[in-house]
């Protein structure tokens, strides 16, 4: 029987020592990176947590019919439904609480329009901007600022 040489045993021990040293070095490096409050790893985790998209907040407004200002064709009607895209839940709560005022402001705004203003290519966009301006005006003395991002027309018929 042939005896095995001591070279393979030395190689095995050398490999084990190198494995333990590299594992220890990796553990120390990981500990140092994660223990730093301003470390890039923490800031990357914070950025990822902050950048999670939030669900949009929509406030639907029940459709209504408005008499438009008379034009060359006589009296005309506008039937419209819309939803407001809001920036925060506080704005949603304020608008829901003041819904009669919201509807009144919208009716006053729409009734002053003529049909040709609303059916022109940029008419709906201008109307959406006017809706935002009308609703951002305070409805009470202690009202916080509203965050209305967009007006989305869900129904729009001029007759």
XYZ file of N, CA, C and O in Angstrom:
636
model
N 0.813 -1.166 0.000
C 0.000 0.000 0.000
C 0.868 1.245 0.000
O 1.831 1.321 0.731
N 0.454 2.188 -0.775
C 1.210 3.431 -0.856
C 0.648 4.432 0.121
O -0.554 4.526 0.324
N 1.549 5.184 0.749
C 1.114 6.217 1.701
C 0.807 7.505 0.937
O 1.508 7.835 -0.017
N -0.222 8.227 1.382
C -0.547 9.494 0.741
C 0.431 10.556 1.207
O 0.875 10.548 2.347
N 0.711 11.444 0.314
C 1.671 12.467 0.668
C 1.018 13.545 1.521
O -0.182 13.733 1.507
N 1.795 14.256 2.254
C 1.281 15.287 3.149
C 0.869 16.531 2.405
O 0.264 17.426 2.971
N 1.134 16.623 1.103
C 0.809 17.807 0.308
C -0.678 18.033 0.174
O -1.163 19.155 0.212
N -1.451 16.971 0.052
C -2.897 17.145 -0.108
C -3.538 17.607 1.199
O -4.501 18.362 1.196
N -3.006 17.157 2.332
C -3.536 17.579 3.616
C -3.213 19.055 3.850
O -4.040 19.814 4.364
N -2.055 19.501 3.485
C -1.657 20.903 3.632
C -2.522 21.784 2.737
O -2.948 22.867 3.136
N -2.778 21.336 1.544
C -3.632 22.076 0.623
C -5.040 22.225 1.189
O -5.657 23.297 1.111
N -5.572 21.174 1.804
C -6.896 21.207 2.413
C -6.944 22.218 3.543
O -7.885 23.022 3.630
N -5.945 22.215 4.414
C -5.911 23.166 5.527
C -5.754 24.600 5.015
O -6.381 25.524 5.522
N -4.973 24.810 4.012
C -4.780 26.149 3.435
C -6.099 26.662 2.853
O -6.466 27.824 3.051
N -6.815 25.819 2.165
C -8.118 26.203 1.594
C -9.112 26.566 2.691
O -9.868 27.523 2.556
N -9.133 25.797 3.774
C -10.056 26.070 4.884
C -9.726 27.400 5.547
O -10.628 28.193 5.864
N -8.437 27.694 5.769
C -8.026 28.960 6.384
C -8.413 30.129 5.473
O -8.932 31.150 5.939
N -8.183 30.004 4.173
C -8.548 31.060 3.236
C -10.069 31.288 3.210
O -10.543 32.419 3.121
N -10.838 30.234 3.268
C -12.298 30.337 3.294
C -12.771 31.075 4.538
O -13.626 31.960 4.467
N -12.183 30.733 5.692
C -12.571 31.385 6.946
C -12.177 32.854 6.923
O -12.963 33.725 7.331
N -10.997 33.179 6.430
C -10.548 34.568 6.368
C -11.406 35.400 5.419
O -11.796 36.531 5.743
N -11.717 34.862 4.263
C -12.542 35.622 3.315
C -13.971 35.814 3.839
O -14.566 36.880 3.674
N -14.526 34.829 4.505
C -15.859 34.959 5.094
C -15.850 35.993 6.201
O -16.776 36.810 6.329
N -14.814 35.998 7.010
C -14.699 36.975 8.099
C -14.572 38.384 7.531
O -15.198 39.328 8.027
N -13.761 38.546 6.503
C -13.583 39.857 5.889
C -14.892 40.365 5.287
O -15.243 41.539 5.417
N -15.642 39.499 4.651
C -16.933 39.892 4.069
C -17.919 40.288 5.161
O -18.659 41.268 5.024
N -17.924 39.560 6.267
C -18.830 39.881 7.377
C -18.471 41.228 7.990
O -19.350 42.035 8.298
N -17.195 41.505 8.170
C -16.761 42.789 8.741
C -17.131 43.930 7.790
O -17.628 44.967 8.214
N -16.900 43.762 6.507
C -17.234 44.804 5.534
C -18.732 45.076 5.516
O -19.168 46.234 5.499
N -19.532 44.047 5.555
C -20.985 44.204 5.573
C -21.435 44.919 6.839
O -22.282 45.810 6.797
N -20.850 44.567 7.975
C -21.199 45.209 9.239
C -20.852 46.695 9.194
O -21.638 47.535 9.621
N -19.699 47.037 8.663
C -19.278 48.438 8.620
C -20.164 49.261 7.685
O -20.500 50.404 7.981
N -20.543 48.698 6.566
C -21.393 49.427 5.631
C -22.774 49.662 6.223
O -23.334 50.750 6.134
N -23.336 48.657 6.856
C -24.692 48.792 7.393
C -24.735 49.561 8.703
O -25.777 50.088 9.071
N -23.631 49.653 9.416
C -23.643 50.365 10.695
C -23.466 51.861 10.526
O -23.722 52.619 11.448
N -23.058 52.334 9.366
C -22.888 53.761 9.138
C -24.251 54.391 8.861
O -24.968 53.962 7.966
N -24.619 55.456 9.620
C -25.928 56.076 9.396
C -26.020 56.785 8.048
O -27.081 56.888 7.481
N -24.917 57.288 7.530
C -24.960 57.989 6.248
C -24.453 57.122 5.109
O -24.138 57.615 4.041
N -24.389 55.825 5.333
C -23.848 54.922 4.317
C -24.709 54.886 3.078
O -25.906 55.157 3.115
N -24.093 54.546 1.973
C -24.831 54.477 0.712
C -25.889 53.389 0.738
O -26.927 53.512 0.117
N -25.622 52.322 1.470
C -26.592 51.227 1.528
C -27.880 51.694 2.194
O -28.975 51.401 1.719
N -27.745 52.448 3.281
C -28.955 52.945 3.957
C -29.697 53.944 3.104
O -30.912 53.927 3.026
N -28.953 54.856 2.480
C -29.633 55.850 1.651
C -30.312 55.185 0.458
O -31.373 55.605 0.034
N -29.706 54.144 -0.082
C -30.345 53.423 -1.185
C -31.627 52.753 -0.710
O -32.633 52.742 -1.423
N -31.601 52.191 0.495
C -32.809 51.569 1.038
C -33.884 52.616 1.298
O -35.066 52.388 1.042
N -33.505 53.795 1.807
C -34.469 54.858 2.072
C -35.073 55.387 0.780
O -36.267 55.647 0.711
N -34.247 55.570 -0.242
C -34.752 56.061 -1.519
C -35.740 55.066 -2.106
O -36.782 55.444 -2.623
N -35.433 53.782 -1.999
C -36.332 52.768 -2.529
C -37.647 52.772 -1.760
O -38.713 52.650 -2.353
N -37.587 52.944 -0.429
C -38.807 52.955 0.371
C -39.638 54.203 0.073
O -40.858 54.146 0.050
N -38.974 55.353 -0.162
C -39.694 56.587 -0.424
C -40.271 56.638 -1.831
O -41.251 57.319 -2.074
N -39.664 55.962 -2.765
C -40.099 56.077 -4.141
C -41.211 55.108 -4.523
O -41.555 55.012 -5.689
N -41.748 54.375 -3.569
C -42.866 53.496 -3.886
C -44.057 54.352 -4.306
O -44.443 55.269 -3.597
N -44.622 54.096 -5.459
C -45.719 54.940 -5.927
C -46.973 54.763 -5.069
O -47.317 53.653 -4.671
N -47.603 55.899 -4.787
C -48.851 55.857 -4.034
C -50.012 55.815 -5.017
O -49.932 56.352 -6.114
N -51.066 55.183 -4.581
C -52.264 55.103 -5.418
C -52.856 56.505 -5.564
O -52.899 57.271 -4.605
N -53.285 56.872 -6.764
C -53.880 58.197 -6.944
C -55.207 58.289 -6.195
O -55.897 57.286 -5.986
N -55.539 59.499 -5.810
C -56.788 59.751 -5.092
C -57.734 60.472 -6.049
O -57.418 61.558 -6.541
N -58.865 59.844 -6.331
C -59.861 60.432 -7.212
C -61.132 60.710 -6.425
O -61.555 59.898 -5.599
N -61.739 61.860 -6.689
C -63.013 62.215 -6.080
C -64.029 62.388 -7.203
O -64.001 63.394 -7.921
N -64.922 61.400 -7.380
C -65.932 61.546 -8.443
C -67.020 62.530 -8.013
O -67.407 62.571 -6.846
N -67.461 63.315 -8.964
C -68.564 64.253 -8.719
C -69.730 63.787 -9.577
O -69.585 63.551 -10.781
N -70.865 63.623 -8.949
C -72.049 63.113 -9.616
C -72.384 63.973 -10.836
O -72.337 65.202 -10.757
N -72.712 63.361 -11.970
C -73.038 64.140 -13.177
C -74.228 65.060 -12.951
O -75.124 64.767 -12.151
N -74.219 66.183 -13.656
C -75.330 67.110 -13.574
C -75.531 67.810 -14.907
O -74.675 67.773 -15.780
N -76.698 68.433 -15.044
C -77.078 69.136 -16.266
C -77.138 70.626 -15.976
O -77.682 71.038 -14.948
N -76.591 71.418 -16.899
C -76.524 72.873 -16.715
C -77.046 73.552 -17.969
O -76.743 73.126 -19.082
N -77.816 74.617 -17.782
C -78.202 75.473 -18.893
C -77.009 76.356 -19.234
O -76.479 77.051 -18.368
N -76.594 76.323 -20.490
C -75.492 77.169 -20.930
C -76.024 78.538 -21.323
O -77.226 78.725 -21.532
N -75.111 79.498 -21.448
C -75.497 80.831 -21.907
C -76.018 80.717 -23.332
O -75.524 79.926 -24.135
N -77.048 81.513 -23.642
C -77.646 81.476 -24.987
C -76.617 81.875 -26.033
O -75.777 82.746 -25.806
N -76.711 81.235 -27.195
C -75.865 81.604 -28.321
C -76.748 81.729 -29.560
O -77.970 81.809 -29.451
N -76.163 81.706 -30.728
C -76.927 81.895 -31.962
C -77.950 80.801 -32.205
O -78.880 80.970 -32.985
N -77.798 79.651 -31.527
C -78.745 78.547 -31.707
C -79.804 78.515 -30.620
O -80.616 77.616 -30.575
N -79.778 79.469 -29.715
C -80.749 79.515 -28.634
C -80.220 78.829 -27.383
O -79.015 78.639 -27.226
N -81.116 78.435 -26.495
C -80.673 77.816 -25.245
C -80.038 76.443 -25.499
O -80.521 75.669 -26.313
N -78.960 76.169 -24.804
C -78.239 74.899 -24.946
C -78.017 74.308 -23.567
O -78.043 75.007 -22.552
N -77.764 72.996 -23.532
C -77.537 72.277 -22.274
C -76.167 71.620 -22.274
O -75.652 71.210 -23.313
N -75.613 71.497 -21.074
C -74.380 70.745 -20.871
C -74.667 69.675 -19.829
O -75.134 69.973 -18.728
N -74.420 68.438 -20.195
C -74.498 67.323 -19.256
C -73.068 66.866 -19.034
O -72.382 66.484 -19.984
N -72.610 66.939 -17.804
C -71.221 66.588 -17.537
C -71.064 65.867 -16.208
O -71.794 66.114 -15.258
N -70.111 64.969 -16.200
C -69.662 64.292 -14.989
C -68.156 64.416 -14.964
O -67.503 64.419 -16.002
N -67.608 64.562 -13.787
C -66.161 64.707 -13.703
C -65.621 64.082 -12.435
O -66.364 63.821 -11.487
N -64.322 63.840 -12.455
C -63.599 63.344 -11.284
C -62.403 64.246 -11.076
O -61.770 64.685 -12.033
N -62.095 64.502 -9.816
C -60.938 65.323 -9.473
C -59.808 64.412 -9.033
O -60.014 63.529 -8.196
N -58.637 64.625 -9.575
C -57.449 63.896 -9.129
C -56.771 64.774 -8.085
O -56.379 65.904 -8.378
N -56.667 64.226 -6.869
C -56.188 65.015 -5.740
C -54.803 64.573 -5.299
O -54.415 63.421 -5.478
N -54.084 65.501 -4.674
C -52.730 65.223 -4.233
C -52.633 64.590 -2.871
O -51.620 63.983 -2.536
N -53.677 64.742 -2.043
C -53.617 64.146 -0.699
C -55.027 63.873 -0.183
O -56.016 64.355 -0.731
N -55.085 63.095 0.881
C -56.378 62.702 1.460
C -57.048 63.861 2.188
O -58.268 63.890 2.319
N -56.257 64.815 2.661
C -56.828 65.971 3.350
C -57.684 66.791 2.379
O -58.767 67.240 2.735
N -57.212 66.938 1.149
C -57.996 67.657 0.141
C -59.298 66.926 -0.154
O -60.342 67.552 -0.313
N -59.228 65.596 -0.197
C -60.433 64.800 -0.436
C -61.447 65.020 0.684
O -62.632 65.218 0.428
N -60.988 65.025 1.915
C -61.892 65.205 3.048
C -62.543 66.589 3.015
O -63.749 66.729 3.264
N -61.763 67.615 2.697
C -62.306 68.985 2.650
C -63.355 69.094 1.550
O -64.444 69.650 1.767
N -63.058 68.564 0.365
C -64.003 68.665 -0.744
C -65.273 67.863 -0.482
O -66.375 68.312 -0.825
N -65.140 66.681 0.113
C -66.333 65.895 0.440
C -67.192 66.618 1.476
O -68.420 66.591 1.400
N -66.546 67.261 2.427
C -67.279 67.990 3.476
C -68.024 69.192 2.891
O -69.110 69.534 3.344
N -67.462 69.813 1.875
C -68.061 71.001 1.264
C -68.681 70.708 -0.111
O -68.739 71.583 -0.973
N -69.137 69.497 -0.330
C -69.655 69.102 -1.644
C -70.789 69.998 -2.158
O -70.804 70.320 -3.354
N -71.716 70.457 -1.335
C -72.733 71.377 -1.880
C -72.108 72.655 -2.448
O -72.530 73.143 -3.502
N -71.089 73.195 -1.787
C -70.399 74.379 -2.306
C -69.627 74.048 -3.584
O -69.584 74.859 -4.510
N -69.025 72.880 -3.630
C -68.287 72.454 -4.824
C -69.233 72.409 -6.013
O -68.952 72.972 -7.074
N -70.369 71.749 -5.846
C -71.334 71.631 -6.946
C -71.878 73.003 -7.347
O -72.050 73.288 -8.531
N -72.130 73.870 -6.368
C -72.630 75.212 -6.666
C -71.610 76.003 -7.480
O -71.965 76.656 -8.466
N -70.356 75.941 -7.092
C -69.317 76.658 -7.834
C -69.201 76.133 -9.261
O -69.023 76.905 -10.201
N -69.298 74.817 -9.409
C -69.217 74.241 -10.748
C -70.415 74.653 -11.599
O -70.267 74.980 -12.775
N -71.604 74.630 -11.023
C -72.795 75.045 -11.763
C -72.701 76.504 -12.192
O -73.053 76.852 -13.326
N -72.210 77.364 -11.305
C -72.062 78.782 -11.648
C -71.032 78.962 -12.771
O -71.249 79.756 -13.685
N -69.954 78.229 -12.693
C -68.918 78.324 -13.722
C -69.442 77.837 -15.066
O -69.306 78.517 -16.093
N -70.064 76.665 -15.084
C -70.536 76.075 -16.332
C -71.673 76.878 -16.962
O -71.757 76.979 -18.180
N -72.559 77.439 -16.157
C -73.719 78.149 -16.715
C -73.312 79.450 -17.401
O -74.076 79.982 -18.202
N -72.142 79.970 -17.131
C -71.676 81.181 -17.792
C -70.974 80.909 -19.110
O -70.524 81.844 -19.771
N -70.863 79.674 -19.512
C -70.151 79.306 -20.737
C -71.115 79.163 -21.907
O -72.289 78.850 -21.732
N -70.580 79.366 -23.105
C -71.350 79.117 -24.316
C -70.889 77.793 -24.910
O -69.762 77.346 -24.683
N -71.764 77.183 -25.682
C -71.487 75.859 -26.228
C -70.246 75.840 -27.107
O -69.442 74.908 -27.045
N -70.048 76.889 -27.912
C -68.889 76.878 -28.804
C -67.566 76.971 -28.034
O -66.538 76.492 -28.493
N -67.571 77.570 -26.831
C -66.366 77.597 -25.990
C -65.991 76.189 -25.532
O -64.821 75.845 -25.448
N -67.004 75.388 -25.228
C -66.767 74.065 -24.656
C -66.457 73.017 -25.706
O -65.815 72.011 -25.404
N -66.923 73.225 -26.934
C -66.701 72.218 -27.963
C -65.468 72.500 -28.813
O -65.107 71.681 -29.651
N -64.824 73.628 -28.610
C -63.599 73.923 -29.366
C -62.477 73.011 -28.887
O -62.550 72.446 -27.792
N -61.425 72.849 -29.696
C -60.353 71.908 -29.337
C -59.740 72.134 -27.959
O -59.537 71.192 -27.201
N -59.449 73.363 -27.596
C -58.840 73.614 -26.288
C -59.850 73.986 -25.223
O -59.479 74.302 -24.088
N -61.120 73.946 -25.575
C -62.159 74.386 -24.649
C -62.237 73.569 -23.376
O -62.366 74.116 -22.281
N -62.166 72.260 -23.500
C -62.251 71.404 -22.306
C -61.028 71.590 -21.411
O -61.143 71.583 -20.193
N -59.867 71.794 -22.012
C -58.664 72.009 -21.216
C -58.756 73.332 -20.445
O -58.416 73.397 -19.264
N -59.209 74.387 -21.105
C -59.388 75.669 -20.418
C -60.439 75.539 -19.315
O -60.276 76.098 -18.230
N -61.494 74.792 -19.596
C -62.531 74.583 -18.596
C -61.970 73.840 -17.389
O -62.278 74.176 -16.246
N -61.131 72.841 -17.616
C -60.517 72.100 -16.514
C -59.665 73.027 -15.651
O -59.701 72.953 -14.410
N -58.918 73.924 -16.279
C -58.101 74.884 -15.525
C -58.983 75.830 -14.715
O -58.655 76.183 -13.579
N -60.107 76.240 -15.289
C -61.026 77.124 -14.582
C -61.695 76.405 -13.407
O -61.954 77.008 -12.372
N -61.966 75.106 -13.567
C -62.542 74.316 -12.470
C -61.559 74.272 -11.304
O -61.936 74.481 -10.143
N -60.289 74.027 -11.597
C -59.278 73.986 -10.533
C -59.206 75.334 -9.821
O -59.194 75.404 -8.592
N -59.192 76.424 -10.593
C -59.123 77.756 -9.994
C -60.352 78.041 -9.126
O -60.232 78.613 -8.038
N -61.530 77.623 -9.587
C -62.754 77.873 -8.827
C -62.789 77.079 -7.528
O -63.283 77.572 -6.505
N -62.262 75.859 -7.549
C -62.336 75.020 -6.354
C -61.192 75.265 -5.372
O -61.316 74.923 -4.197
N -60.094 75.848 -5.840
C -58.983 76.110 -4.922
C -59.224 77.336 -4.056
O -58.541 77.532 -3.060
N -60.201 78.161 -4.414
C -60.556 79.294 -3.561
C -61.123 78.740 -2.250
O -61.907 77.783 -2.263
N -60.733 79.309 -1.107
C -61.177 78.764 0.196
C -62.699 78.742 0.333
O -63.394 79.670 -0.075
N -63.195 77.668 0.915
C -64.632 77.517 1.154
C -64.986 77.827 2.602
O -66.158 77.943 2.935
N -63.973 77.901 3.469
C -64.172 78.283 4.865
C -62.932 79.032 5.334
O -61.896 79.025 4.662
N -63.028 79.674 6.499
C -61.926 80.497 7.001
C -60.695 79.677 7.368
O -59.568 80.130 7.197
N -60.892 78.483 7.879
C -59.776 77.681 8.371
C -59.394 76.541 7.427
O -58.747 75.595 7.844
N -59.775 76.671 6.187
C -59.516 75.588 5.228
C -58.039 75.542 4.841
O -57.454 76.557 4.484
N -57.442 74.340 4.876
C -56.066 74.213 4.381
C -56.051 74.309 2.858
O -57.082 74.171 2.202
N -54.868 74.533 2.294
C -54.741 74.636 0.848
C -55.050 73.289 0.193
O -54.588 72.247 0.650
N -55.847 73.340 -0.871
C -56.228 72.111 -1.569
C -55.171 71.745 -2.614
O -54.552 72.616 -3.219
N -55.010 70.445 -2.813
C -54.077 69.936 -3.819
C -54.873 69.226 -4.908
O -55.061 68.023 -4.869
N -55.361 69.994 -5.882
C -56.111 69.432 -7.009
C -55.133 69.339 -8.175
O -54.669 70.353 -8.690
N -54.810 68.120 -8.573
C -53.823 67.899 -9.622
C -54.421 67.949 -11.022
O -53.783 68.425 -11.953
N -55.652 67.460 -11.181
C -56.224 67.382 -12.521
C -57.738 67.257 -12.439
O -58.281 66.825 -11.428
N -58.401 67.642 -13.514
C -59.845 67.468 -13.666
C -60.044 66.512 -14.834
O -59.543 66.745 -15.929
N -60.764 65.435 -14.571
C -61.000 64.419 -15.593
C -62.493 64.383 -15.903
O -63.306 64.089 -15.024
N -62.840 64.694 -17.132
C -64.244 64.660 -17.533
C -64.611 63.228 -17.869
O -64.034 62.619 -18.768
N -65.580 62.693 -17.145
C -66.016 61.316 -17.387
C -67.227 61.265 -18.314
O -67.468 60.242 -18.948
N -67.978 62.354 -18.355
C -69.127 62.468 -19.257
C -69.188 63.915 -19.706
O -68.982 64.815 -18.905
N -69.485 64.137 -20.976
C -69.501 65.508 -21.483
C -70.352 65.562 -22.739
O -69.943 65.111 -23.810
N -71.550 66.100 -22.606
C -72.471 66.202 -23.731
C -72.991 67.637 -23.796
O -73.528 68.158 -22.823
N -72.820 68.277 -24.941
C -73.380 69.605 -25.188
C -74.504 69.421 -26.195
O -74.325 68.839 -27.249
N -75.684 69.927 -25.850
C -76.845 69.738 -26.720
C -77.553 71.037 -26.931
O -77.705 71.843 -26.068
